Coordinates of C-alpha atoms in Angstrom, one line a residue:
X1 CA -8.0 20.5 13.1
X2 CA -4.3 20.2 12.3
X3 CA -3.2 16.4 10.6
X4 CA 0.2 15.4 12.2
X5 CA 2.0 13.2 9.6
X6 CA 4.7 10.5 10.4
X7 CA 6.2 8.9 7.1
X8 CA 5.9 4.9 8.0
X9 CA 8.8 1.9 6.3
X10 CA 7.1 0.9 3.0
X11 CA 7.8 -2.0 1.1
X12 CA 9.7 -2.7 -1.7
X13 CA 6.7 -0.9 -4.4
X14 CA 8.6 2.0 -3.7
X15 CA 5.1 3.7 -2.4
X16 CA 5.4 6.8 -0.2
X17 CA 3.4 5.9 3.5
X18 CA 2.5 8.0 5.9
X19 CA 0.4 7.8 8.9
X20 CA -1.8 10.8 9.6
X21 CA -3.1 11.8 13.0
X22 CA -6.2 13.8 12.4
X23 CA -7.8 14.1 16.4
X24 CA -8.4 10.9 17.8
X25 CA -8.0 9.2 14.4
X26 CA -5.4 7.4 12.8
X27 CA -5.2 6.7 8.9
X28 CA -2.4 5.5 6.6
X29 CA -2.1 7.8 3.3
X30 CA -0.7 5.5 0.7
X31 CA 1.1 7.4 -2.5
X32 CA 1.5 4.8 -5.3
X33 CA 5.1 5.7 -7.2
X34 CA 4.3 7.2 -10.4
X35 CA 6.1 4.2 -12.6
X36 CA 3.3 2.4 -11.5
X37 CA 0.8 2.0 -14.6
X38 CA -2.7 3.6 -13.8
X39 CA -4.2 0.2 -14.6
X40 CA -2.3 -1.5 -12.1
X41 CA -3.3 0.9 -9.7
X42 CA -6.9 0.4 -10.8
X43 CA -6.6 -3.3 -9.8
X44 CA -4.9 -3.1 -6.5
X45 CA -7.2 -0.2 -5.1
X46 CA -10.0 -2.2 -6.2
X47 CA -9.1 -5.2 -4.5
X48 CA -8.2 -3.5 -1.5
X49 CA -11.2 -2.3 -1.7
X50 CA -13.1 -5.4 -2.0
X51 CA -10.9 -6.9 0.8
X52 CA -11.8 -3.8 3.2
X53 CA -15.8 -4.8 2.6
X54 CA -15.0 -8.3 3.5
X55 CA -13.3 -6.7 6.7
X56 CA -10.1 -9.0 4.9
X57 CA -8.1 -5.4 4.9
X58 CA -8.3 -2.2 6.8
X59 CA -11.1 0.3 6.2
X60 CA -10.7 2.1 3.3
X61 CA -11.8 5.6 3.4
X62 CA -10.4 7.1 -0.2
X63 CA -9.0 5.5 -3.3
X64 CA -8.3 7.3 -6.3
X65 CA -6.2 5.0 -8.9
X66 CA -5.5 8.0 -11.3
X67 CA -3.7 10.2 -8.4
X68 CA -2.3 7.0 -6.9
X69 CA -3.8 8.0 -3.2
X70 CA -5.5 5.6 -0.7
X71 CA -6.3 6.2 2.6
X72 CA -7.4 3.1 5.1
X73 CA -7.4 3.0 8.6
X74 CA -4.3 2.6 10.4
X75 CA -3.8 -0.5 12.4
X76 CA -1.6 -0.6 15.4
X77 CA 1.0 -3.5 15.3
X78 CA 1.9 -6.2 17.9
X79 CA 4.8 -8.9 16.7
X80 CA 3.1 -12.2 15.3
X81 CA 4.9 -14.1 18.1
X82 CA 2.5 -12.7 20.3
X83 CA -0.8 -14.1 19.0
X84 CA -2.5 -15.8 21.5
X85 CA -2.9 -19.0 19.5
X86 CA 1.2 -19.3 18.7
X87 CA 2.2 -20.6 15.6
X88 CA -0.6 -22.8 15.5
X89 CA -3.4 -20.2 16.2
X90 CA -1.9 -17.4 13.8
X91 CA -1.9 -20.0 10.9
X92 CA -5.1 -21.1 11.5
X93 CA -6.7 -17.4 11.8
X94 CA -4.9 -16.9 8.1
X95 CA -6.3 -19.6 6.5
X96 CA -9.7 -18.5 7.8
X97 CA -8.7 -14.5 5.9
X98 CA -7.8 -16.3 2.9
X99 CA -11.2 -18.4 3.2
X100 CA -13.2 -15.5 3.7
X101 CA -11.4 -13.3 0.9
X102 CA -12.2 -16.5 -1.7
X103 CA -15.4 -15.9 -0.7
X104 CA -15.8 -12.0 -2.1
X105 CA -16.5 -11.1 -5.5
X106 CA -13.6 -12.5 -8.3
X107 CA -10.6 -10.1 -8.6
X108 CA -9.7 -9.1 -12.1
X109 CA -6.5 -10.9 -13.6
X110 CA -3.3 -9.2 -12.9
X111 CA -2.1 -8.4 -16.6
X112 CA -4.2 -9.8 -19.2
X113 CA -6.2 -13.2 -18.5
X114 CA -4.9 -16.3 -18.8
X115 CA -2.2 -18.7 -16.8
X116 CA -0.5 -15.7 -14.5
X117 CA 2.7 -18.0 -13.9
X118 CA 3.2 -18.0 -17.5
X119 CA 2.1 -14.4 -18.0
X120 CA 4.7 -13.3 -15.9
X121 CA 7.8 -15.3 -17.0
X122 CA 7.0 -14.5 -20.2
X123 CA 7.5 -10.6 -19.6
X124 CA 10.6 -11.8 -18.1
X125 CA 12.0 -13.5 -20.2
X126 CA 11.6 -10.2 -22.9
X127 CA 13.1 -7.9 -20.2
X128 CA 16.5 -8.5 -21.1
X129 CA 17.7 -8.7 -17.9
X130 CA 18.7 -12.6 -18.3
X131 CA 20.3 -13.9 -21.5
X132 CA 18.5 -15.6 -24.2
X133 CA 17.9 -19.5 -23.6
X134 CA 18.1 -18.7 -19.8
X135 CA 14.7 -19.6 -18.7
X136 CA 14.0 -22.7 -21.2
X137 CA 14.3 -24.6 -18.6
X138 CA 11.8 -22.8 -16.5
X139 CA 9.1 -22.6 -19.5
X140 CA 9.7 -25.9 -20.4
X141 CA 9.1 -27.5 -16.8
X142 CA 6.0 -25.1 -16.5
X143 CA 4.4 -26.8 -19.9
X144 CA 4.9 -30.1 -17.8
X145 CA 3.3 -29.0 -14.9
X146 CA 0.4 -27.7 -16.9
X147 CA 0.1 -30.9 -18.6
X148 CA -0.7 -32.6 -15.8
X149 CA -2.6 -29.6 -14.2
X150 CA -4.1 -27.0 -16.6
X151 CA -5.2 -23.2 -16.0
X152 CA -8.2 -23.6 -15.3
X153 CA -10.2 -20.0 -15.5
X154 CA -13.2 -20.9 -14.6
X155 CA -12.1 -22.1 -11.0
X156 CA -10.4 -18.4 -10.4
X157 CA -10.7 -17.1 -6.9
X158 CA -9.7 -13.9 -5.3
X159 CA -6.0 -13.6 -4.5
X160 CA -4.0 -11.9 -1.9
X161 CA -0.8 -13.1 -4.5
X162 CA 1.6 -12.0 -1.5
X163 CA 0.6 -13.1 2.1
X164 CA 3.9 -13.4 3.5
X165 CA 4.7 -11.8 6.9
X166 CA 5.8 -8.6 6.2
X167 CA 2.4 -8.1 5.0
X168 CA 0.1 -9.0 7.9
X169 CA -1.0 -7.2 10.8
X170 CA -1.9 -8.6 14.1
X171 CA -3.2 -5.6 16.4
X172 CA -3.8 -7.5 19.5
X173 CA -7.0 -9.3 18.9
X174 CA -6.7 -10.2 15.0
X175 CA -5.2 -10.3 12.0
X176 CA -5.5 -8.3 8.7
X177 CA -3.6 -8.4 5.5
X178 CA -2.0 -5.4 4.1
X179 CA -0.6 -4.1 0.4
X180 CA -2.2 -5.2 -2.3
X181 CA -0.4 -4.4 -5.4
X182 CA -0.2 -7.6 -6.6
X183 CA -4.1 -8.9 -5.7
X184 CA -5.5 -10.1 -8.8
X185 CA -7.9 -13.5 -9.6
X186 CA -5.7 -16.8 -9.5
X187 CA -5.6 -20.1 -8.2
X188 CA -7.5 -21.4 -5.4
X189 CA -4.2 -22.3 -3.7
X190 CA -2.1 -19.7 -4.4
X191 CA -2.3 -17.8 -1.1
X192 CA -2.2 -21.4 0.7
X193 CA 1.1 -22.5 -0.9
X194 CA 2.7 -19.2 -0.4
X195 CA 1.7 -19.1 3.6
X196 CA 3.8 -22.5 3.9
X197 CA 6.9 -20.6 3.0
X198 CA 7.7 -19.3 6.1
X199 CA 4.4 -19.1 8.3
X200 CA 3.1 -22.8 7.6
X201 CA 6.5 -24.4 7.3
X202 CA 5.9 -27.8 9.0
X203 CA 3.6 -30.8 6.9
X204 CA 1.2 -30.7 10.3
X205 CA 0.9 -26.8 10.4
X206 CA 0.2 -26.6 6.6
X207 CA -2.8 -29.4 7.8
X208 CA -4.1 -26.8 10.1
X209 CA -3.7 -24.2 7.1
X210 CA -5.7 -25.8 4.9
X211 CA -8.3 -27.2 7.5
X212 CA -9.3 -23.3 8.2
X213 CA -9.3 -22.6 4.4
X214 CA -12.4 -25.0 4.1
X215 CA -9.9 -27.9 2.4
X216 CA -9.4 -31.6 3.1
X217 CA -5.7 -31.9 3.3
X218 CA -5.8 -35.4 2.0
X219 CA -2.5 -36.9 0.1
X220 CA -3.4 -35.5 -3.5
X221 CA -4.5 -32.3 -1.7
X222 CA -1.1 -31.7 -0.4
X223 CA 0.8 -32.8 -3.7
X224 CA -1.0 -30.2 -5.4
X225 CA -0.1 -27.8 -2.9
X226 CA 3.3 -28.5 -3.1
X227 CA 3.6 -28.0 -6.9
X228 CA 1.5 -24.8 -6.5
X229 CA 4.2 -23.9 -4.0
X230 CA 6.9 -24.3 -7.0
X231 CA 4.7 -21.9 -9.4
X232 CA 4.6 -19.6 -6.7
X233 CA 7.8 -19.6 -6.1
X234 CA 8.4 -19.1 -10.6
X235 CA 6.0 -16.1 -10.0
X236 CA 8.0 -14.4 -7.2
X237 CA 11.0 -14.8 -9.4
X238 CA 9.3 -12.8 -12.1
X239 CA 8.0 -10.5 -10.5
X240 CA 11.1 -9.4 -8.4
X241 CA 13.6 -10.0 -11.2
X242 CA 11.3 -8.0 -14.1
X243 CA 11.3 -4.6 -11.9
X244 CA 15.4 -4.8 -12.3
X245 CA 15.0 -5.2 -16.1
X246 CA 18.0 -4.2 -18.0
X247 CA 18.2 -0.5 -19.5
X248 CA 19.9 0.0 -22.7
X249 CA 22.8 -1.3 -23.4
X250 CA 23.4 -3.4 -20.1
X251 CA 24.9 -7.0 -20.2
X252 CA 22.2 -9.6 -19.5
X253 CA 22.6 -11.9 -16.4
X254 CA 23.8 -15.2 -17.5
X255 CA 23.9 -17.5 -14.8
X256 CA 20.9 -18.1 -12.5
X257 CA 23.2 -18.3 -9.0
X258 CA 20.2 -19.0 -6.6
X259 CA 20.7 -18.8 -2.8
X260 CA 18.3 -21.5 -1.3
X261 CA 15.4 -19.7 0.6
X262 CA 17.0 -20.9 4.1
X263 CA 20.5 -19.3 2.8
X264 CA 18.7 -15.8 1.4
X265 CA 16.9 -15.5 5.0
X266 CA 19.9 -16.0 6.6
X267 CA 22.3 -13.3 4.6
X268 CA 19.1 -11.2 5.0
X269 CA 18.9 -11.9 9.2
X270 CA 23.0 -11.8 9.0
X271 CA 23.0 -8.4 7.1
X272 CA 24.7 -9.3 4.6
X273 CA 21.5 -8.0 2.3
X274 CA 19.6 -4.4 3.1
X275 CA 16.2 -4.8 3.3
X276 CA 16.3 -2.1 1.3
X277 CA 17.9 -1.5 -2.5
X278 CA 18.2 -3.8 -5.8
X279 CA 20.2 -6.4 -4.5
X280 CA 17.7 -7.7 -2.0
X281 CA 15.3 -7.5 -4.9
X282 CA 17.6 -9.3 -7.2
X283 CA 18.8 -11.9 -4.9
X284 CA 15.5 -13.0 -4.1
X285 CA 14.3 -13.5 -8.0
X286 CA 17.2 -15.4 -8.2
X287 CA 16.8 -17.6 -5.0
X288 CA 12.6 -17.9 -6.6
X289 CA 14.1 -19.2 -9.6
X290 CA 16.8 -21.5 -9.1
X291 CA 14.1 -23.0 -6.1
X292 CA 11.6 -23.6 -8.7
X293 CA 14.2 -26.0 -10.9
X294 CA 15.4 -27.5 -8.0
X295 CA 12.0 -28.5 -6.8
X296 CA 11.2 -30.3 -10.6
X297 CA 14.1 -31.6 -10.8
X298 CA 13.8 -33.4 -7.3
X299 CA 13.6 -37.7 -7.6
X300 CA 10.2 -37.4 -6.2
X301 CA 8.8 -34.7 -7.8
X302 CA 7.0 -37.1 -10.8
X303 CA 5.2 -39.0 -7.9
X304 CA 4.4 -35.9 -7.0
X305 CA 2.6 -34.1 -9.9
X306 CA 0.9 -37.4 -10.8
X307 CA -0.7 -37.1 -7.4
X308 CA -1.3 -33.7 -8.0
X309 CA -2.5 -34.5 -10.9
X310 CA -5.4 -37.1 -9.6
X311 CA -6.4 -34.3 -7.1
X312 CA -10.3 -32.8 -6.9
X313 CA -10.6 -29.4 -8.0
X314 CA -9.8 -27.1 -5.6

């Protein structure tokens, strides 16, 4: 029986996806670029993997981390704006996948174990890419926040590390998450914080959020959430920015000249940055970054972290 391909929009991994057509059935083939280490690949499959069993992900039929190929069931997309539940209904659907993925057997770390945050703006800051002294401020207000909150490996859940919109699918009837490149062990509010960026925007929808993740959303509970929204937000810009690391010889970036996330959506919605390319990429490191400082440097922010501080365990 002949396979009918149909190469699909990837994300910015720079994987090759396809759908295949094979009869009745429809699968995605997933070809992982091949600057992606094999280790790396080893990690995501196997959280997708994991994900799939918790029925988290799509089915997935083939996964072979030295070759770089996956192939999962294709799910048909509707528009989020046409969940039956709204806004409200969506959000609370997510927080019961991110529930139910906390629930599966522990992901592996992403890199080597210990604090991810610091892992990652560490490799950063030896990329070259920004200039020396550039991210002191960034290291320094990340010490403070572990002061108050420490890495705490032992409390490690599974992590989607990258539930934003562009990587769920609602087919009609449910939701499932999709690309998991970055999944990897982290902490228990990771996934939550980064849903409030765009999806759980509003104080009463991030309530709902957490209510159908299993969590009380009391007062400390949503200080902690906020400041895990700041560490997610120094994460992003590590991750975004390291991938554009300077090649020999080029000049080091020496300003951070952050767009605020409601000014990168809009040059994004505007146009005025492809969706596609290095300056997408780069603009949104930079808008990650300069976010984070401004969020620790806000009047409130001590009130904050000493509440987050006083929080339970998640």
């Amino acid at each position: 029986m002949a396979a009918r391909f149909r190469r699909l929009k990837g994300g910015v991994s720079g994987a090759l996806i396809c759908r295949v057509d094979i009869g009745e059935r429809c699968y995605v083939l997933r070809v992982e670029p091949e600057r992606t280490a094999v280790h790396h690949r080893r990690r995501g499959f196997a959280c997708m993997t994991i994900a799939a069993a918790a029925g988290v992900a799509p089915a997935v039929h083939y996964a072979d981390p030295v070759g770089g190929v996956a192939i999962m069931d294709f799910v048909d997309p509707r528009p989020l704006s046409e969940h039956p539940g709204n806004t409200a209904g969506l959000v609370r659907e997510l927080g019961g996948l991110v529930n139910r993925l906390q629930s599966t057997p522990t992901f592996v770390p992403l890199d080597q174990p210990g604090d991810i945050v610091a892992t990652v703006l560490a490799t950063l800051d030896r990329s070259g890419l920004l200039a020396r002294g550039l991210l002191d401020g960034h290291r320094e207000n990340l010490a403070r926040i572990r002061a108050a909150i420490p890495w705490t490996p032992c409390g490690l859940v599974s992590s989607h590390n990258d539930p934003n919109p562009r990587n769920l699918i609602f087919d009609g009837r449910r939701l499932w998450l999709i690309d998991w490149e970055l999944a990897a062990c982290n902490d228990p509010l990771f996934d939550l914080a980064i849903v409030t960026f765009e999806l759980a925007a509003t104080e009463d929808l991030a309530k709902v959020l957490c209510v159908a993740a299993g969590r009380t959303p009391s007062r400390s509970f949503l200080a902690r959430l906020a400041v895990t929204r700041l560490l997610a937000r120094l994460f992003y810009g590590g991750i975004a920015l390291e991938a554009l690391a300077a090649g020999p010889g080029a000049a080091p970036e020496h300003t951070i000249d952050g767009l605020t996330p409601a000014e990168f959506h809009r040059a994004v919605l505007e146009g005025r940055l492809a969706v596609d390319g290095p300056d997408i990429a780069r603009a949104f490191g930079m808008m990650s970054l300069a976010t984070f400082m401004r969020g620790v440097s806000e009047p409130g922010f001590d009130e904050v972290l000493a509440w987050a501080r006083d929080a339970e365990a998640p």
